[in-house]
Amino acid sequence: MKKITTLILLFSNLIGNSQCPAPANVNIVDNINLLNTAELSWTETGNANNWEIAIMPDYMVGSALPTTSWISATTNPFVITDIPPTNGCYVFFVRSACSSTDVSAWTAVTSLSCSTNIITYLASLSNESFALNDNSRVQLAPNPSKNVVKINSNSKIDTITVYDCLGKVILTQTQNNNEINVEYFSKGVYIIEVVSENKKNYKKFIKE
């Protein structure tokens, strides 16, 4: 039976070139433990006909980001075969290859076996050189904030969960309330998980 994971999109301006746009809408059909395969698909936002994929098995909080690609793909979707089953977390990184010297930023998607801690860790890496993107489904304002963060979504919000940078749950809201009070949060970086229409979106915000 096919299983589709929640996606998370991450961009690294240090690794990629802004002249070569990164793929969007990265998805995975995870059949790793059943058929030793994973099917990746994405939306090409530029004119690339070739893509590079890096696979990082047993990904853990604190793991490094890829510094090179492992697989060259010329089709989209692309099926990766002979993946060893594992109880650990696989993270698949995809980037566009616009030319032999011009590649985009990485985007990433996690396997089903990845925990929320892994996802929030990846999201917490967002900074000037590595930012989280969720196709603009969710926007936060103001960010940074001292008191209240308003969440703008183009669909009804079901659940809001706030994590600290270590993956610990700080706050959960289940009512249809599009703002959270962060007045008593300690200063630092947090991740907001917004569940809407059975999809999870992650945004980073800073408490001043």
PDB file of C-alpha atoms in Angstrom:
ATOM      1  CA  MET A   1       0.000   0.000   0.000  1.00  0.00           C
ATOM      2  CA  LYS A   2       1.345   3.407  -0.939  1.00  0.00           C
ATOM      3  CA  LYS A   3       1.946   5.900   1.816  1.00  0.00           C
ATOM      4  CA  ILE A   4       2.560   9.610   1.272  1.00  0.00           C
ATOM      5  CA  THR A   5       4.472  11.541   3.878  1.00  0.00           C
ATOM      6  CA  THR A   6       4.008  15.050   5.115  1.00  0.00           C
ATOM      7  CA  LEU A   7       6.401  17.254   3.202  1.00  0.00           C
ATOM      8  CA  ILE A   8       8.766  19.856   4.478  1.00  0.00           C
ATOM      9  CA  LEU A   9      10.571  22.224   2.170  1.00  0.00           C
ATOM     10  CA  LEU A  10      13.918  23.695   3.063  1.00  0.00           C
ATOM     11  CA  PHE A  11      16.167  26.043   1.131  1.00  0.00           C
ATOM     12  CA  SER A  12      19.885  26.685   1.533  1.00  0.00           C
ATOM     13  CA  ASN A  13      21.316  29.765  -0.122  1.00  0.00           C
ATOM     14  CA  LEU A  14      24.847  28.744   0.814  1.00  0.00           C
ATOM     15  CA  ILE A  15      24.607  25.533  -1.190  1.00  0.00           C
ATOM     16  CA  GLY A  16      22.450  26.744  -4.057  1.00  0.00           C
ATOM     17  CA  ASN A  17      22.502  29.571  -6.562  1.00  0.00           C
ATOM     18  CA  SER A  18      19.588  32.009  -6.544  1.00  0.00           C
ATOM     19  CA  GLN A  19      19.779  32.224 -10.363  1.00  0.00           C
ATOM     20  CA  CYS A  20      18.665  28.592 -10.496  1.00  0.00           C
ATOM     21  CA  PRO A  21      15.272  28.318  -8.735  1.00  0.00           C
ATOM     22  CA  ALA A  22      14.694  25.434  -6.343  1.00  0.00           C
ATOM     23  CA  PRO A  23      12.024  22.765  -6.891  1.00  0.00           C
ATOM     24  CA  ALA A  24       8.698  23.227  -5.100  1.00  0.00           C
ATOM     25  CA  ASN A  25       5.898  20.939  -3.909  1.00  0.00           C
ATOM     26  CA  VAL A  26       8.265  18.061  -3.164  1.00  0.00           C
ATOM     27  CA  ASN A  27       6.394  14.868  -2.284  1.00  0.00           C
ATOM     28  CA  ILE A  28       7.350  11.297  -1.522  1.00  0.00           C
ATOM     29  CA  VAL A  29       5.515   7.993  -1.863  1.00  0.00           C
ATOM     30  CA  ASP A  30       7.230   5.992   0.877  1.00  0.00           C
ATOM     31  CA  ASN A  31       7.431   2.255   0.160  1.00  0.00           C
ATOM     32  CA  ILE A  32      10.811   1.792   1.805  1.00  0.00           C
ATOM     33  CA  ASN A  33       9.794  -0.915   4.267  1.00  0.00           C
ATOM     34  CA  LEU A  34       7.496  -2.688   1.771  1.00  0.00           C
ATOM     35  CA  LEU A  35       9.302  -2.542  -1.586  1.00  0.00           C
ATOM     36  CA  ASN A  36      12.610  -0.844  -0.762  1.00  0.00           C
ATOM     37  CA  THR A  37      11.586   2.083  -2.946  1.00  0.00           C
ATOM     38  CA  ALA A  38      10.678   5.745  -2.656  1.00  0.00           C
ATOM     39  CA  GLU A  39       9.082   7.807  -5.417  1.00  0.00           C
ATOM     40  CA  LEU A  40       9.923  11.498  -5.356  1.00  0.00           C
ATOM     41  CA  SER A  41       8.024  14.132  -7.321  1.00  0.00           C
ATOM     42  CA  TRP A  42       8.241  17.903  -7.425  1.00  0.00           C
ATOM     43  CA  THR A  43       7.316  21.015  -9.370  1.00  0.00           C
ATOM     44  CA  GLU A  44      10.132  22.451 -11.443  1.00  0.00           C
ATOM     45  CA  THR A  45       9.993  26.225 -10.993  1.00  0.00           C
ATOM     46  CA  GLY A  46      12.596  27.041 -13.645  1.00  0.00           C
ATOM     47  CA  ASN A  47      13.768  25.402 -16.856  1.00  0.00           C
ATOM     48  CA  ALA A  48      15.903  22.573 -15.470  1.00  0.00           C
ATOM     49  CA  ASN A  49      15.713  19.120 -17.061  1.00  0.00           C
ATOM     50  CA  ASN A  50      18.116  17.526 -14.597  1.00  0.00           C
ATOM     51  CA  TRP A  51      17.986  17.273 -10.834  1.00  0.00           C
ATOM     52  CA  GLU A  52      20.299  16.087  -8.079  1.00  0.00           C
ATOM     53  CA  ILE A  53      19.189  13.987  -5.116  1.00  0.00           C
ATOM     54  CA  ALA A  54      20.971  13.331  -1.837  1.00  0.00           C
ATOM     55  CA  ILE A  55      19.741  10.650   0.572  1.00  0.00           C
ATOM     56  CA  MET A  56      20.606  10.830   4.254  1.00  0.00           C
ATOM     57  CA  PRO A  57      19.652   7.670   6.182  1.00  0.00           C
ATOM     58  CA  ASP A  58      19.277   7.460   9.957  1.00  0.00           C
ATOM     59  CA  TYR A  59      18.938  11.225  10.112  1.00  0.00           C
ATOM     60  CA  MET A  60      18.971  12.534  13.670  1.00  0.00           C
ATOM     61  CA  VAL A  61      18.763  15.852  15.442  1.00  0.00           C
ATOM     62  CA  GLY A  62      22.206  17.377  14.990  1.00  0.00           C
ATOM     63  CA  SER A  63      22.931  15.661  11.663  1.00  0.00           C
ATOM     64  CA  ALA A  64      24.684  17.724   9.020  1.00  0.00           C
ATOM     65  CA  LEU A  65      23.148  18.891   5.763  1.00  0.00           C
ATOM     66  CA  PRO A  66      24.335  17.326   2.481  1.00  0.00           C
ATOM     67  CA  THR A  67      27.399  18.814   0.863  1.00  0.00           C
ATOM     68  CA  THR A  68      27.116  16.826  -2.380  1.00  0.00           C
ATOM     69  CA  SER A  69      24.497  14.913  -4.368  1.00  0.00           C
ATOM     70  CA  TRP A  70      24.326  11.139  -4.674  1.00  0.00           C
ATOM     71  CA  ILE A  71      21.928  10.581  -7.569  1.00  0.00           C
ATOM     72  CA  SER A  72      21.376  12.336 -10.901  1.00  0.00           C
ATOM     73  CA  ALA A  73      17.729  12.318 -12.012  1.00  0.00           C
ATOM     74  CA  THR A  74      16.435  13.066 -15.501  1.00  0.00           C
ATOM     75  CA  THR A  75      12.776  12.194 -14.899  1.00  0.00           C
ATOM     76  CA  ASN A  76      10.093  13.624 -12.639  1.00  0.00           C
ATOM     77  CA  PRO A  77       8.698  11.653 -10.798  1.00  0.00           C
ATOM     78  CA  PHE A  78      11.832   9.679  -9.980  1.00  0.00           C
ATOM     79  CA  VAL A  79      11.872   6.275  -8.278  1.00  0.00           C
ATOM     80  CA  ILE A  80      14.780   5.374  -6.000  1.00  0.00           C
ATOM     81  CA  THR A  81      15.253   1.615  -5.613  1.00  0.00           C
ATOM     82  CA  ASP A  82      17.193  -0.750  -3.339  1.00  0.00           C
ATOM     83  CA  ILE A  83      16.724   1.405  -0.248  1.00  0.00           C
ATOM     84  CA  PRO A  84      17.475  -0.666   2.881  1.00  0.00           C
ATOM     85  CA  PRO A  85      14.503  -0.849   5.288  1.00  0.00           C
ATOM     86  CA  THR A  86      15.122   0.939   8.545  1.00  0.00           C
ATOM     87  CA  ASN A  87      13.367   2.028  11.696  1.00  0.00           C
ATOM     88  CA  GLY A  88      15.312   5.271  11.435  1.00  0.00           C
ATOM     89  CA  CYS A  89      14.600   8.433   9.483  1.00  0.00           C
ATOM     90  CA  TYR A  90      15.436   9.012   5.828  1.00  0.00           C
ATOM     91  CA  VAL A  91      15.664  12.587   4.564  1.00  0.00           C
ATOM     92  CA  PHE A  92      15.681  13.117   0.787  1.00  0.00           C
ATOM     93  CA  PHE A  93      17.176  16.347  -0.573  1.00  0.00           C
ATOM     94  CA  VAL A  94      16.412  17.504  -4.128  1.00  0.00           C
ATOM     95  CA  ARG A  95      17.820  20.405  -6.119  1.00  0.00           C
ATOM     96  CA  SER A  96      17.611  21.577  -9.727  1.00  0.00           C
ATOM     97  CA  ALA A  97      20.698  21.448 -11.943  1.00  0.00           C
ATOM     98  CA  CYS A  98      20.262  24.318 -14.380  1.00  0.00           C
ATOM     99  CA  SER A  99      23.729  23.720 -15.857  1.00  0.00           C
ATOM    100  CA  SER A 100      26.936  21.897 -15.015  1.00  0.00           C
ATOM    101  CA  THR A 101      27.969  24.778 -12.745  1.00  0.00           C
ATOM    102  CA  ASP A 102      24.621  26.252 -11.670  1.00  0.00           C
ATOM    103  CA  VAL A 103      22.494  24.398  -9.115  1.00  0.00           C
ATOM    104  CA  SER A 104      19.577  25.537  -6.992  1.00  0.00           C
ATOM    105  CA  ALA A 105      19.116  25.457  -3.247  1.00  0.00           C
ATOM    106  CA  TRP A 106      18.178  22.118  -1.696  1.00  0.00           C
ATOM    107  CA  THR A 107      14.617  21.176  -0.875  1.00  0.00           C
ATOM    108  CA  ALA A 108      13.914  18.290   1.481  1.00  0.00           C
ATOM    109  CA  VAL A 109      11.209  15.761   2.282  1.00  0.00           C
ATOM    110  CA  THR A 110      11.163  13.226   5.106  1.00  0.00           C
ATOM    111  CA  SER A 111      10.172   9.577   5.189  1.00  0.00           C
ATOM    112  CA  LEU A 112       7.274   8.297   7.292  1.00  0.00           C
ATOM    113  CA  SER A 113       9.658   7.075   9.968  1.00  0.00           C
ATOM    114  CA  CYS A 114      10.911  10.581  10.789  1.00  0.00           C
ATOM    115  CA  SER A 115       9.717  12.001  14.085  1.00  0.00           C
ATOM    116  CA  THR A 116       8.335  15.458  14.718  1.00  0.00           C
ATOM    117  CA  ASN A 117      11.610  16.229  16.482  1.00  0.00           C
ATOM    118  CA  ILE A 118      13.488  15.660  13.213  1.00  0.00           C
ATOM    119  CA  ILE A 119      11.108  17.885  11.270  1.00  0.00           C
ATOM    120  CA  THR A 120      11.302  20.688  13.806  1.00  0.00           C
ATOM    121  CA  TYR A 121      15.093  20.340  13.924  1.00  0.00           C
ATOM    122  CA  LEU A 122      15.278  20.770  10.142  1.00  0.00           C
ATOM    123  CA  ALA A 123      12.969  23.754  10.404  1.00  0.00           C
ATOM    124  CA  SER A 124      15.063  25.265  13.201  1.00  0.00           C
ATOM    125  CA  LEU A 125      18.048  25.401  10.842  1.00  0.00           C
ATOM    126  CA  SER A 126      16.326  28.298   9.090  1.00  0.00           C
ATOM    127  CA  ASN A 127      18.516  31.368   9.119  1.00  0.00           C
ATOM    128  CA  GLU A 128      20.060  33.707   6.596  1.00  0.00           C
ATOM    129  CA  SER A 129      21.458  30.724   4.693  1.00  0.00           C
ATOM    130  CA  PHE A 130      18.824  28.050   5.270  1.00  0.00           C
ATOM    131  CA  ALA A 131      15.147  28.978   5.282  1.00  0.00           C
ATOM    132  CA  LEU A 132      11.895  27.084   5.614  1.00  0.00           C
ATOM    133  CA  ASN A 133       9.293  27.396   2.863  1.00  0.00           C
ATOM    134  CA  ASP A 134       5.757  26.022   2.794  1.00  0.00           C
ATOM    135  CA  ASN A 135       4.449  27.338  -0.539  1.00  0.00           C
ATOM    136  CA  SER A 136       2.940  30.385   1.234  1.00  0.00           C
ATOM    137  CA  ARG A 137       0.058  28.367   2.683  1.00  0.00           C
ATOM    138  CA  VAL A 138       0.769  29.930   6.078  1.00  0.00           C
ATOM    139  CA  GLN A 139       2.190  33.336   6.965  1.00  0.00           C
ATOM    140  CA  LEU A 140       3.118  34.754  10.380  1.00  0.00           C
ATOM    141  CA  ALA A 141       2.966  38.392  11.452  1.00  0.00           C
ATOM    142  CA  PRO A 142       4.614  40.082  13.145  1.00  0.00           C
ATOM    143  CA  ASN A 143       7.791  38.022  13.093  1.00  0.00           C
ATOM    144  CA  PRO A 144       9.794  38.606  15.284  1.00  0.00           C
ATOM    145  CA  SER A 145       7.160  39.233  17.941  1.00  0.00           C
ATOM    146  CA  LYS A 146       7.000  40.207  21.599  1.00  0.00           C
ATOM    147  CA  ASN A 147       3.349  39.568  22.392  1.00  0.00           C
ATOM    148  CA  VAL A 148       1.011  38.066  19.766  1.00  0.00           C
ATOM    149  CA  VAL A 149       1.678  36.192  16.529  1.00  0.00           C
ATOM    150  CA  LYS A 150      -1.134  36.203  13.980  1.00  0.00           C
ATOM    151  CA  ILE A 151      -1.349  33.241  11.616  1.00  0.00           C
ATOM    152  CA  ASN A 152      -2.723  33.886   8.146  1.00  0.00           C
ATOM    153  CA  SER A 153      -3.850  30.790   6.250  1.00  0.00           C
ATOM    154  CA  ASN A 154      -5.831  30.323   3.050  1.00  0.00           C
ATOM    155  CA  SER A 155      -7.756  27.466   4.690  1.00  0.00           C
ATOM    156  CA  LYS A 156      -9.321  26.659   8.057  1.00  0.00           C
ATOM    157  CA  ILE A 157      -6.753  25.896  10.757  1.00  0.00           C
ATOM    158  CA  ASP A 158      -7.390  22.716  12.736  1.00  0.00           C
ATOM    159  CA  THR A 159      -4.443  22.615  15.134  1.00  0.00           C
ATOM    160  CA  ILE A 160      -1.536  24.872  16.059  1.00  0.00           C
ATOM    161  CA  THR A 161       1.486  23.439  17.886  1.00  0.00           C
ATOM    162  CA  VAL A 162       4.526  25.432  18.981  1.00  0.00           C
ATOM    163  CA  TYR A 163       7.891  23.695  19.468  1.00  0.00           C
ATOM    164  CA  ASP A 164      11.133  25.005  20.858  1.00  0.00           C
ATOM    165  CA  CYS A 165      14.381  24.428  18.940  1.00  0.00           C
ATOM    166  CA  LEU A 166      14.858  21.060  20.690  1.00  0.00           C
ATOM    167  CA  GLY A 167      11.489  19.737  19.543  1.00  0.00           C
ATOM    168  CA  LYS A 168       9.699  20.132  22.884  1.00  0.00           C
ATOM    169  CA  VAL A 169       6.005  21.031  22.663  1.00  0.00           C
ATOM    170  CA  ILE A 170       5.446  24.462  24.217  1.00  0.00           C
ATOM    171  CA  LEU A 171       1.844  25.124  23.249  1.00  0.00           C
ATOM    172  CA  THR A 172      -1.045  23.366  21.486  1.00  0.00           C
ATOM    173  CA  GLN A 173      -4.252  25.046  20.285  1.00  0.00           C
ATOM    174  CA  THR A 174      -7.142  23.110  18.812  1.00  0.00           C
ATOM    175  CA  GLN A 175      -9.749  25.843  18.591  1.00  0.00           C
ATOM    176  CA  ASN A 176     -10.101  27.802  15.365  1.00  0.00           C
ATOM    177  CA  ASN A 177      -7.984  30.692  16.629  1.00  0.00           C
ATOM    178  CA  ASN A 178      -5.582  32.320  14.191  1.00  0.00           C
ATOM    179  CA  GLU A 179      -3.327  33.912  16.761  1.00  0.00           C
ATOM    180  CA  ILE A 180      -1.147  32.799  19.647  1.00  0.00           C
ATOM    181  CA  ASN A 181       0.004  34.677  22.724  1.00  0.00           C
ATOM    182  CA  VAL A 182       3.788  34.458  23.023  1.00  0.00           C
ATOM    183  CA  GLU A 183       4.162  37.148  25.683  1.00  0.00           C
ATOM    184  CA  TYR A 184       5.417  34.702  28.308  1.00  0.00           C
ATOM    185  CA  PHE A 185       7.676  32.696  25.983  1.00  0.00           C
ATOM    186  CA  SER A 186      11.403  32.920  26.612  1.00  0.00           C
ATOM    187  CA  LYS A 187      13.360  34.810  23.971  1.00  0.00           C
ATOM    188  CA  GLY A 188      14.547  32.561  21.159  1.00  0.00           C
ATOM    189  CA  VAL A 189      13.606  30.633  18.021  1.00  0.00           C
ATOM    190  CA  TYR A 190      10.426  28.532  17.829  1.00  0.00           C
ATOM    191  CA  ILE A 191       8.684  26.408  15.206  1.00  0.00           C
ATOM    192  CA  ILE A 192       4.939  26.636  14.613  1.00  0.00           C
ATOM    193  CA  GLU A 193       3.228  23.572  13.150  1.00  0.00           C
ATOM    194  CA  VAL A 194      -0.112  24.440  11.540  1.00  0.00           C
ATOM    195  CA  VAL A 195      -2.435  21.570  10.586  1.00  0.00           C
ATOM    196  CA  SER A 196      -4.967  22.535   7.937  1.00  0.00           C
ATOM    197  CA  GLU A 197      -6.939  20.236   5.621  1.00  0.00           C
ATOM    198  CA  ASN A 198      -4.872  17.265   6.881  1.00  0.00           C
ATOM    199  CA  LYS A 199      -1.637  18.959   5.815  1.00  0.00           C
ATOM    200  CA  LYS A 200       1.134  20.128   8.103  1.00  0.00           C
ATOM    201  CA  ASN A 201       2.945  23.388   7.495  1.00  0.00           C
ATOM    202  CA  TYR A 202       5.952  24.601   9.444  1.00  0.00           C
ATOM    203  CA  LYS A 203       7.075  28.161  10.053  1.00  0.00           C
ATOM    204  CA  LYS A 204       9.860  29.590  12.165  1.00  0.00           C
ATOM    205  CA  PHE A 205       9.319  32.618  14.373  1.00  0.00           C
ATOM    206  CA  ILE A 206      11.476  34.563  16.771  1.00  0.00           C
ATOM    207  CA  LYS A 207      10.345  35.692  20.228  1.00  0.00           C
ATOM    208  CA  GLU A 208      11.961  38.971  21.129  1.00  0.00           C
TER     209      GLU A 208
END
